[in-house]
Short mmCIF file of C-alpha atoms and ligand atoms in Angstrom, two decimals:
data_model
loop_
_atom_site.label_atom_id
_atom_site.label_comp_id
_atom_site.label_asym_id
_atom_site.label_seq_id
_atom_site.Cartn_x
_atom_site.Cartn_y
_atom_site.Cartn_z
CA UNK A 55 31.54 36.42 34.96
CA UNK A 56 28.03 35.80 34.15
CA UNK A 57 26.99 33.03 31.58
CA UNK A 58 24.63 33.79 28.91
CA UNK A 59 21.77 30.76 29.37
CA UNK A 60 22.39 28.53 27.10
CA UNK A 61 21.26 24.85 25.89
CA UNK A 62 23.37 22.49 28.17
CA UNK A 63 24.46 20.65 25.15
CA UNK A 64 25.66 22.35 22.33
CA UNK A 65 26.00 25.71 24.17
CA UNK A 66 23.86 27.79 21.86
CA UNK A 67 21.48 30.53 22.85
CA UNK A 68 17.96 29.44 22.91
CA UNK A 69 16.15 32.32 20.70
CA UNK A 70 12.07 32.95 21.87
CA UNK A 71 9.77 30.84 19.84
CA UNK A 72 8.15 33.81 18.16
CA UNK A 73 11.11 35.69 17.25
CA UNK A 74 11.95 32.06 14.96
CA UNK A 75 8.49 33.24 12.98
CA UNK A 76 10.08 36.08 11.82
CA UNK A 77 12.91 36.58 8.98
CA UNK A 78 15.46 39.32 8.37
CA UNK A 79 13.51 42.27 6.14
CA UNK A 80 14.47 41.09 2.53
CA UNK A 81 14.99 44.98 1.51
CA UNK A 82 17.55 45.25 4.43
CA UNK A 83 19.27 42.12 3.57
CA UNK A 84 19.78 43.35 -0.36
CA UNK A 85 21.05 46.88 0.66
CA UNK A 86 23.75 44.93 3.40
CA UNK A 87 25.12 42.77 0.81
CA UNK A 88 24.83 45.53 -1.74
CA UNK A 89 26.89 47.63 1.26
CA UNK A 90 29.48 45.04 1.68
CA UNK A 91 30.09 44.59 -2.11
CA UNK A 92 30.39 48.41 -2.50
CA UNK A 93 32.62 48.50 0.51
CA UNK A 94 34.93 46.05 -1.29
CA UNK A 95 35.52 48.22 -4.16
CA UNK A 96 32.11 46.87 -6.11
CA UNK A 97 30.32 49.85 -8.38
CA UNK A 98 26.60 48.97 -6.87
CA UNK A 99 23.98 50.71 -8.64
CA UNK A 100 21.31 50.39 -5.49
CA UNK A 101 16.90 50.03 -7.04
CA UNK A 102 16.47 48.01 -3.73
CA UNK A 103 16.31 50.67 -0.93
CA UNK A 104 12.91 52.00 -0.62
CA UNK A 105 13.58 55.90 -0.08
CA UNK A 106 13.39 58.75 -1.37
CA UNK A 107 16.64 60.31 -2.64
CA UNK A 108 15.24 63.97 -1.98
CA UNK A 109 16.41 65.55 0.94
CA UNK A 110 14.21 66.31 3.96
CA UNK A 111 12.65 70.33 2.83
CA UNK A 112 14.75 72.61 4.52
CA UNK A 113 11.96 74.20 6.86
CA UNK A 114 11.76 70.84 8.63
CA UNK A 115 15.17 70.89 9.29
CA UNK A 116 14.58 73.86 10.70
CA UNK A 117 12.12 73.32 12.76
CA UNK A 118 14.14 70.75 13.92
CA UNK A 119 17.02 72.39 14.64
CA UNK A 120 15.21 74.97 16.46
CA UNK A 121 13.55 72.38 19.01
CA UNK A 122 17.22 71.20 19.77
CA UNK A 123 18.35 75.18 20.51
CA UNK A 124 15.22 75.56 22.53
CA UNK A 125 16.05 72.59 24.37
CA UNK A 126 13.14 70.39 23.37
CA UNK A 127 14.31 67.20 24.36
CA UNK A 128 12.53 65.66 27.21
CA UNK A 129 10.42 62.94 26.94
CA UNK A 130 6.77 63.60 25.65
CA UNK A 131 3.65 61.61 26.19
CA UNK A 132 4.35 57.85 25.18
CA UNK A 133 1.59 58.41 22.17
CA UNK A 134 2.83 61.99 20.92
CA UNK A 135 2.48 65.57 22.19
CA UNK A 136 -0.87 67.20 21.95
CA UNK A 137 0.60 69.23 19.39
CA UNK A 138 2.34 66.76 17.00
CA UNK A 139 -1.03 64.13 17.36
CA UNK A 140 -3.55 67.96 16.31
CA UNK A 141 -0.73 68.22 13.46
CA UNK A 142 -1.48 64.75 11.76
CA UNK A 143 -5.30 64.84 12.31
CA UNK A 144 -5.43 68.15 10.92
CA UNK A 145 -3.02 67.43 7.95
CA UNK A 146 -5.43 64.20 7.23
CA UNK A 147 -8.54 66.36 7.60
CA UNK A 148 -7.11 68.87 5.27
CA UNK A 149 -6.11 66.06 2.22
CA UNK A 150 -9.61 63.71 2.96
CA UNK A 151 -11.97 65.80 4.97
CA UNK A 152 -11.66 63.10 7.75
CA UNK A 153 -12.48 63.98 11.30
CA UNK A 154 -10.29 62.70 13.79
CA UNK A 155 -9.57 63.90 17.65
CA UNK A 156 -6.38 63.90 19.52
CA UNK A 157 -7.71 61.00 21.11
CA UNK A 158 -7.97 58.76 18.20
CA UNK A 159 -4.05 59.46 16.79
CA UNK A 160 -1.19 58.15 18.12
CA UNK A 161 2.00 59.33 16.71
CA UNK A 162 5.07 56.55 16.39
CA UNK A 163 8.97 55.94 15.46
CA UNK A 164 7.49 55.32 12.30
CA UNK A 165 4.54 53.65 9.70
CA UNK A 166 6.04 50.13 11.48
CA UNK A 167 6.04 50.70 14.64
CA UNK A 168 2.39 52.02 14.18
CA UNK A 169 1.85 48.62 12.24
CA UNK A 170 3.57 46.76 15.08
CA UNK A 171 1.43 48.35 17.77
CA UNK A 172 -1.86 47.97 16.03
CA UNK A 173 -1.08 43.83 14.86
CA UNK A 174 -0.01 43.05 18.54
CA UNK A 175 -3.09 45.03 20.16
CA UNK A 176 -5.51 43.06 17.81
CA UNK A 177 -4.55 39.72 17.16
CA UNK A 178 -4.32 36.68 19.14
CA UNK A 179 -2.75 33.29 17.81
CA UNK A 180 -4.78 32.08 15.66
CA UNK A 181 -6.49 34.78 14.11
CA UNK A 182 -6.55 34.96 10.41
CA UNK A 183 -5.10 38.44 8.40
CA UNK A 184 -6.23 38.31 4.99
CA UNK A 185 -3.20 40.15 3.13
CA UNK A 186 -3.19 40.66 -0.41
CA UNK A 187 -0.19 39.10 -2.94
CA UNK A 188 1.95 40.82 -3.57
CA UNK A 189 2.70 42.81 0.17
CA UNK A 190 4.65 44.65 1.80
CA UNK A 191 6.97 42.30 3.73
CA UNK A 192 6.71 43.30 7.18
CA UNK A 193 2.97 42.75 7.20
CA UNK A 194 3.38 39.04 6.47
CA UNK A 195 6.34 38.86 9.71
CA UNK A 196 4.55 41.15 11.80
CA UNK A 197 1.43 38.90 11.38
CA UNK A 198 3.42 35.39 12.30
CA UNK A 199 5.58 37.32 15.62
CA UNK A 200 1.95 38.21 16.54
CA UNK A 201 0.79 34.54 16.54
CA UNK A 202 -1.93 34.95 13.48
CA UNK A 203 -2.37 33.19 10.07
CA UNK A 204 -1.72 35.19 6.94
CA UNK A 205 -4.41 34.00 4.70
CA UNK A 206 -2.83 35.00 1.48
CA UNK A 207 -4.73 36.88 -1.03
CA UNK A 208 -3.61 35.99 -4.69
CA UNK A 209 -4.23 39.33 -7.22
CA UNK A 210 -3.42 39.18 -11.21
CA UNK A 211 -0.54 40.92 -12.74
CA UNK A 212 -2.89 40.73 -15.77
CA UNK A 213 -5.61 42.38 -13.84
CA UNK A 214 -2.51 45.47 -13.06
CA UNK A 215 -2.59 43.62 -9.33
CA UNK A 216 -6.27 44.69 -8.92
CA UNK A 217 -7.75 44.19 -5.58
CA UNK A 218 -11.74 44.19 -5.45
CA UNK A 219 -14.29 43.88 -2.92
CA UNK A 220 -15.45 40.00 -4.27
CA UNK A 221 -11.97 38.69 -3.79
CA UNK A 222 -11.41 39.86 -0.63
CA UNK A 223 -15.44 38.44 0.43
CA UNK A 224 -14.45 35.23 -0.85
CA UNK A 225 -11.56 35.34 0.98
CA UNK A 226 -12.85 35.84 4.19
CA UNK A 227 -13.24 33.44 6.83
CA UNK A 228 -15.25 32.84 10.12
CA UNK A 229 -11.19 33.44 11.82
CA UNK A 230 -10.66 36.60 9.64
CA UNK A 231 -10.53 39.78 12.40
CA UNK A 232 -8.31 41.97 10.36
CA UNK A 233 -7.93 42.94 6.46
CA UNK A 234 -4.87 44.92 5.26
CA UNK A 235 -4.60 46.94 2.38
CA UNK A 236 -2.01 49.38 0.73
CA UNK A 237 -2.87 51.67 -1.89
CA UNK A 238 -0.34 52.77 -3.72
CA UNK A 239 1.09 49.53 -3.39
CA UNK A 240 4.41 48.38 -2.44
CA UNK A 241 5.42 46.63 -4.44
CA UNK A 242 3.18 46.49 -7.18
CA UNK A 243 2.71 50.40 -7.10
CA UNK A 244 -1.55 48.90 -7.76
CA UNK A 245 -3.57 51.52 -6.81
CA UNK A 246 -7.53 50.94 -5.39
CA UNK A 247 -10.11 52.88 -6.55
CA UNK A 248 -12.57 54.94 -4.28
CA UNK A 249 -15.08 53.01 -5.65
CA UNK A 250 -13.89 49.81 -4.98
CA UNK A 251 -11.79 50.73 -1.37
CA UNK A 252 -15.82 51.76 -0.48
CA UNK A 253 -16.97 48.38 -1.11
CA UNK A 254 -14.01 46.64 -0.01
CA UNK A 255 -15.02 48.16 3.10
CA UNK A 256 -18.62 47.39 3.34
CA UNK A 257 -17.47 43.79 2.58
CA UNK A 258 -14.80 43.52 5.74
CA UNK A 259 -17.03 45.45 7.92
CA UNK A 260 -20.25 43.76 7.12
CA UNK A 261 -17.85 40.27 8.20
CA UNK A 262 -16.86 42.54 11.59
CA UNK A 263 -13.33 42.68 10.78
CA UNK A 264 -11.41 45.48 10.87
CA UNK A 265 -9.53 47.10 7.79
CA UNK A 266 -5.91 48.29 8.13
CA UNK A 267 -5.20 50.29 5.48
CA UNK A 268 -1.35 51.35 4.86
CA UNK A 269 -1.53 55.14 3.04
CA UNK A 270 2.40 55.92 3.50
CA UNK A 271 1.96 56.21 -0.38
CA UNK A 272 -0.96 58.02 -0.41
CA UNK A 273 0.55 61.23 -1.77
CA UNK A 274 2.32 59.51 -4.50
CA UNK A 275 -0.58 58.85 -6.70
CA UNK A 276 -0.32 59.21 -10.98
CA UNK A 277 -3.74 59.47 -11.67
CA UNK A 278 -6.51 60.80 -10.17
CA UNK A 279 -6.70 62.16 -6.29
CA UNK A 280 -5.80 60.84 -3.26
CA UNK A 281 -7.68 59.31 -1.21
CA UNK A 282 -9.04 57.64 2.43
CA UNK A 283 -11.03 54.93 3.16
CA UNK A 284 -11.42 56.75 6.79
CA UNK A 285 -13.52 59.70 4.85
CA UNK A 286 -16.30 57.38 4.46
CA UNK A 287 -19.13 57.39 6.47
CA UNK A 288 -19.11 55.11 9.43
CA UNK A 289 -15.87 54.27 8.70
CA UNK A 290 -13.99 55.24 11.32
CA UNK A 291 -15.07 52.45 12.97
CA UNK A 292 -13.96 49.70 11.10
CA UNK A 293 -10.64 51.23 9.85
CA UNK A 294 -7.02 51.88 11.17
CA UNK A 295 -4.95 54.18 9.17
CA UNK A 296 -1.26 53.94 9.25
CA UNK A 297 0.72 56.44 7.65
CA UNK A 298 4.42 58.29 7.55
CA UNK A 299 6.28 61.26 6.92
CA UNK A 300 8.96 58.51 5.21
CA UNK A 301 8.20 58.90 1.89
CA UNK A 302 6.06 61.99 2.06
CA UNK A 303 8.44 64.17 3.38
CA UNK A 304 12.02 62.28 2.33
CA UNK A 305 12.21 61.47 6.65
CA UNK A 306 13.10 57.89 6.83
CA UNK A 307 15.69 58.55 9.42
CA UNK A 308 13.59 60.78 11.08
CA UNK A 309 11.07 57.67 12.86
CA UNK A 310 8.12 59.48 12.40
CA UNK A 311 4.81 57.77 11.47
CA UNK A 312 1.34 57.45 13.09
CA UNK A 313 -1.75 55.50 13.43
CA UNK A 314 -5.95 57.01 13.13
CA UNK A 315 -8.01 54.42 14.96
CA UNK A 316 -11.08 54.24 17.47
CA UNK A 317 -9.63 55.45 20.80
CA UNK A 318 -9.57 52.17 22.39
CA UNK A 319 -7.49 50.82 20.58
CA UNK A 320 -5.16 53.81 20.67
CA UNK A 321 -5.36 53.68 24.21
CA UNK A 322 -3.93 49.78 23.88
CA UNK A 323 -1.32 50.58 21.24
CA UNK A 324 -0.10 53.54 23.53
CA UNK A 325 0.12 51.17 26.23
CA UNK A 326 1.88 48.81 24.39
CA UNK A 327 4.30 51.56 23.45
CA UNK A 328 4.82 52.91 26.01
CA UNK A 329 6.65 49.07 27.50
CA UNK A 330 8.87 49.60 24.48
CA UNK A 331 10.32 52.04 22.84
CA UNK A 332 7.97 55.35 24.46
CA UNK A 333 7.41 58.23 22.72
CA UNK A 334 9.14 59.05 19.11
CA UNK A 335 11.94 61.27 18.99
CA UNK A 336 10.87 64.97 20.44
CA UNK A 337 12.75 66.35 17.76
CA UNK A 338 11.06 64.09 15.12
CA UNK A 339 7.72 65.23 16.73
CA UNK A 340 8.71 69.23 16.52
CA UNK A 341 10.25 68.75 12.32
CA UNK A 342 6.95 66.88 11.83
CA UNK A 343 4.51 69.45 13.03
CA UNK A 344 6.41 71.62 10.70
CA UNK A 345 6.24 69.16 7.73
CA UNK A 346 2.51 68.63 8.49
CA UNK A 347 1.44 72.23 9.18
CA UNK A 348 3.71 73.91 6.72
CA UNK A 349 3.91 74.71 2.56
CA UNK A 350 3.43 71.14 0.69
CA UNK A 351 5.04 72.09 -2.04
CA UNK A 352 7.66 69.58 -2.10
CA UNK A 353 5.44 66.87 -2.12
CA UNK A 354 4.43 67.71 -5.64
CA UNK A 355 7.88 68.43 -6.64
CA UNK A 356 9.18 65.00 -5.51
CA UNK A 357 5.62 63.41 -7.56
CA UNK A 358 6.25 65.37 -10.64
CA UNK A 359 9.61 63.75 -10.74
CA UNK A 360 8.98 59.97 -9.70
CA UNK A 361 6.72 60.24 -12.90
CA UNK A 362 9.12 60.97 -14.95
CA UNK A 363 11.21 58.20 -13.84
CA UNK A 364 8.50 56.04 -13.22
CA UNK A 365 7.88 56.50 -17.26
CA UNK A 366 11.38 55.94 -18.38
CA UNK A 367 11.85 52.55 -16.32
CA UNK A 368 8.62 51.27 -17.54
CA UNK A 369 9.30 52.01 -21.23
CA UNK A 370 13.03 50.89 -20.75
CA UNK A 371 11.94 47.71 -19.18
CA UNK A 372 9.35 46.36 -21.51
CA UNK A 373 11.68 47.19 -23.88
CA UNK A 374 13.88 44.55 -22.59
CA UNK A 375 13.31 40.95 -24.60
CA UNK A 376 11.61 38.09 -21.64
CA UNK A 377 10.84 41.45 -19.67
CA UNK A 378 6.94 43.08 -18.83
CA UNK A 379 6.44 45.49 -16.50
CA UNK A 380 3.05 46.65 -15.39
CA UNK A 381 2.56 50.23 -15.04
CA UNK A 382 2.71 51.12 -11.61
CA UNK A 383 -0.38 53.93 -10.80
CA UNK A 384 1.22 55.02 -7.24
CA UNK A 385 4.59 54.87 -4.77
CA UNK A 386 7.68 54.82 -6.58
CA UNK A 387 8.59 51.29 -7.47
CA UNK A 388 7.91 49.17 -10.66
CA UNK A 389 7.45 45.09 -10.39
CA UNK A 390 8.70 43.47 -13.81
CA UNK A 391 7.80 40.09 -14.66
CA UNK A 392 11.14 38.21 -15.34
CA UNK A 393 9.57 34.54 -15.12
CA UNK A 394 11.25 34.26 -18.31
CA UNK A 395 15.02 34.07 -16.72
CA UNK A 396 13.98 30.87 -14.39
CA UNK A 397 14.77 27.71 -14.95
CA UNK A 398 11.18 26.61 -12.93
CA UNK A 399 8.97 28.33 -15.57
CA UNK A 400 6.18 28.96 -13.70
CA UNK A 401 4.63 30.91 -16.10
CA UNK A 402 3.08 29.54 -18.88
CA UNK A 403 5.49 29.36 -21.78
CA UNK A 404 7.80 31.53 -20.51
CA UNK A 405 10.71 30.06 -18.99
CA UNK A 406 12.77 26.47 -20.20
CA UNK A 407 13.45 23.95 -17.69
CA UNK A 408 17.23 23.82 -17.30
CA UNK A 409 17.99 27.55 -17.99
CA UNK A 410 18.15 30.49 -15.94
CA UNK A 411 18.14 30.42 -12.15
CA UNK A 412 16.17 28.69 -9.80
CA UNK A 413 14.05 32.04 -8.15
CA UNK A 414 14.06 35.03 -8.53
CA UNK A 415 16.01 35.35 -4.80
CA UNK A 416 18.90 33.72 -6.99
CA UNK A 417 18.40 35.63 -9.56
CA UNK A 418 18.83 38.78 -7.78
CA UNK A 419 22.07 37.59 -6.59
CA UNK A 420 23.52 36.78 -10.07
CA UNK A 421 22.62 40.45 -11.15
CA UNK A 422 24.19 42.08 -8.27
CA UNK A 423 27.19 40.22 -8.55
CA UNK A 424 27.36 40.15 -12.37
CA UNK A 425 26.08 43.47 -13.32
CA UNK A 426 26.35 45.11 -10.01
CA UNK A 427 22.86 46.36 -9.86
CA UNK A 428 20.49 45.61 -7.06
CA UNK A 429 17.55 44.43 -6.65
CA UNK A 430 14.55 42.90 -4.47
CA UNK A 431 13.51 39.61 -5.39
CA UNK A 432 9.86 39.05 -5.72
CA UNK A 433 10.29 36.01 -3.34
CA UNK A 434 9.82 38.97 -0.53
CA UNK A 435 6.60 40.18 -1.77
CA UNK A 436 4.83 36.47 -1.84
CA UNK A 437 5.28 36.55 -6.06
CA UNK A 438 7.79 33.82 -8.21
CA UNK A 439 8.32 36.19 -11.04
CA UNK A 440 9.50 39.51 -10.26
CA UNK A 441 11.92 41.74 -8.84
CA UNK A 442 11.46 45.03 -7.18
CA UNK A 443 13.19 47.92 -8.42
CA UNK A 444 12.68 51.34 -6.61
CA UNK A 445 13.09 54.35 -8.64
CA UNK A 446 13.80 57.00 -5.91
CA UNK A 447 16.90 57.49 -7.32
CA UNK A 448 18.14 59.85 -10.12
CA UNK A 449 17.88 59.62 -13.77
CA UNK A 450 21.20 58.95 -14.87
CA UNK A 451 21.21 56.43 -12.30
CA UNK A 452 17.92 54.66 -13.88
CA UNK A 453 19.94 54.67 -16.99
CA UNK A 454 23.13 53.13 -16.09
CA UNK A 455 21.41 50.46 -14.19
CA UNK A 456 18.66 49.72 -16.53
CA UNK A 457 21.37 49.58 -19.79
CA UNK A 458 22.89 47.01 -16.63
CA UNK A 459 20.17 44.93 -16.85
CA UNK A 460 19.60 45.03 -20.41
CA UNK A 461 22.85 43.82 -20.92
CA UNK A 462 22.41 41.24 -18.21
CA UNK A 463 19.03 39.82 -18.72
CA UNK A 464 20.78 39.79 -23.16
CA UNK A 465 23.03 37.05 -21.90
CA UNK A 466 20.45 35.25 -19.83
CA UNK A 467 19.15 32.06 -21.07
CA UNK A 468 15.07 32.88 -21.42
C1 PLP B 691 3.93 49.90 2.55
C2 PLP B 691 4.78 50.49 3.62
N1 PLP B 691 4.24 50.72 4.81
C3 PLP B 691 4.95 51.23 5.82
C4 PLP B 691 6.28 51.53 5.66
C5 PLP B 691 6.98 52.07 6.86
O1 PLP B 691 7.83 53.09 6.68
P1 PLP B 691 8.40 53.86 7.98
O2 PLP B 691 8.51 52.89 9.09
O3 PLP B 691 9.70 54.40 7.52
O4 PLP B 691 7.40 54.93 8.28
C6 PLP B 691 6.90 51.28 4.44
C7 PLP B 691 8.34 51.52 4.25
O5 PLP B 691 8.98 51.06 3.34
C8 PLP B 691 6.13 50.76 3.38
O6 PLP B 691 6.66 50.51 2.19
#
């Protein structure tokens, strides 16, 4: 039998340098051990998955089903059929009057992937990624597997998690060649202004970098209308979109996301995927055209109810004693300050030295095995003070696990 190659002395498998960068996805590693406690008889009440509990709209499954019947499942062209790449141009042009050809789209198993493709096609080791605090985890990993430096971005929970155009100049450095930004935000659900996103742009393309901006949220906006940095003039070339049915459509399973970027750079991350995993799912690509081109409906059913929720967990949580919760403007997660529960005390006042836990990553652990509610620690996002809790779950739900935490966080030393 074959040997795995291993180190000669303690006969362990030597893992590739770059894949040591990278850690587990916090959000995965809260919903396993929330699995494996539910599996053991544990009543989990789950705020740390970050999906929609809708189901997918019933013509997409559909449309779906009929590409299996009609046998549609060959492979397609590494970056997307024709049709499905026309499908997400056109839906983008339709929402932000953007202009984008076939040429310029590549369609992927998923917002990551496209996020995946577009990091390792633009950065070498080295380079510097200026990425706003708090972010979306796999932006910080993606950057390190890649090689480059995540110059960290510090916002304000007292400015709402504001991001503006002079931060993110005086931020940048002679190494910066990328700037990401993700409006909504996960987690903070911080939402950038068109104002600002125009001169946030102006800024990283005046420095010659390029801005990545993240708009799987886009759709899920409280106030005021959606909207793309790519609509600007000239911006097309300075800016990659990434984007996903995920949340937009309630398709997480489905793997479908894309990318909007100059052509060359499509052409790279096509290359690039077409060495890995090829084209997305033809099926995905067939129930996507039909979520793209079809009614929209359910987009602003699914809206109309996150702000509902989104209301009732803010009120709920501010109205817990050593809890503040900004209000989120966008996505579907709030980010509650509970600084007050560690013993480090990092914030001001709050917190006593010698109470409470040590982070929030211990923190979360208490609740979920004291209170049986889970959530993801702030530790994940690049913050010391707060937890993630998604509300893309029912009402009744939000209750029992908020009057969970409210009877957790009342025994809490603060
Ligand atoms: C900010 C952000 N970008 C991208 C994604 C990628 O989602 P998917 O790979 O399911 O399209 C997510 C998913 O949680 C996200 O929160």
């Amino acid at each position: 039998m074959t040997k795995l190659q291993v180190t000669p002395r303690n006969g362990e498998i030597v893992l590739s340098e770059r894949v040591g960068r990278i850690s587990v996805s916090a959000t995965l590693a809260v919903m396993m051990e929330a699995e494996k406690l539910r599996a053991e008889g544990a009543d989990i009440v789950d705020f740390g998955a970050g999906e929609p509990d809708f189901p997918t709209p019933d013509n997409v499954k559909e449309a779906a089903i009929r590409a299996i019947r009609e046998n549609f499942s060959k492979y397609t062209a590494a970056g997307g059929t024709l049709e499905a790449r026309k499908a997400i141009a056109n839906r983008h042009a339709a929402d932000f009057s953007t202009s984008y050809a076939p040429s310029e789209v590549i369609a992927t198993a998923g917002g990551k992937q496209a996020i995946f493709n577009m990091i390792s096609c633009l950065i070498n080791p080295g380079d510097e990624v200026l990425l706003p605090v708090p972010y979306w985890v796999t932006f910080r990993d993606v950057i390190n597997y890649a090689g480059g430096r995540a110059n960290l971005l510090e916002t304000r929970e007292e400015e709402n998690f504001d991001l503006t155009a002079e931060m993110v100049k005086n931020a940048l450095t002679p190494r910066t060649r990328l700037v990401i930004v993700n409006s909504p935000s996960n987690p903070s659900g911080a939402v950038i202004a068109a104002r600002e996103f125009e001169r946030i742009l102006e800024v990283t393309a005046g420095h010659g970098a390029v801005l990545l901006t993240d708009e799987c949220y886009c759709q899920f906006l409280y106030e005021g209308r959606p909207f793309s940095v790519a609509a600007l003039p000239g911006a097309k070339d300075h800016v990659v979109v990434v984007g996903s049915l995920s949340k937009t459509y309630a398709m997480t399973g489905w793997r479908l996301g894309f990318a909007l970027a100059p052509a060359p750079l499509v052409s790279a991350m096509v290359k690039l995927q077409s060495h890995s995993t090829s084209n997305p799912s033809s099926i995905a690509q067939k129930a996507a055209i039909e979520a793209l081109t079809g009614p929209q409906d359910s987009v602003q059913t699914m809206l109309k109810e996150y702000r509902r929720r989104r209301d009732f967990v803010v009120e709920k949580l501010n109205g817990i004693r050593g809890v503040s919760c900004t209000i989120p403007r966008g996505a579907f997660y709030a980010y509650p300050n509970v600084g007050a529960f560690l013993s480090s005390g990092v914030s001001g006042e709050r917190g006593r030295a010698g109470n409470g836990a040590p982070s929030t990553n211990e923190l979360a652990k208490k609740l979920l095995r004291e209170a049986g509610v889970a959530v993801v620690p702030g530790e994940a996002f690049g913050t010391e003070e707060h937890f993630r809790i998604s509300y893309a779950t029912s009402l009744e739900t939000l209750a029992e696990g908020l009057r969970r935490l409210q009877g957790f966080f009342s025994g809490q030393s603060h």
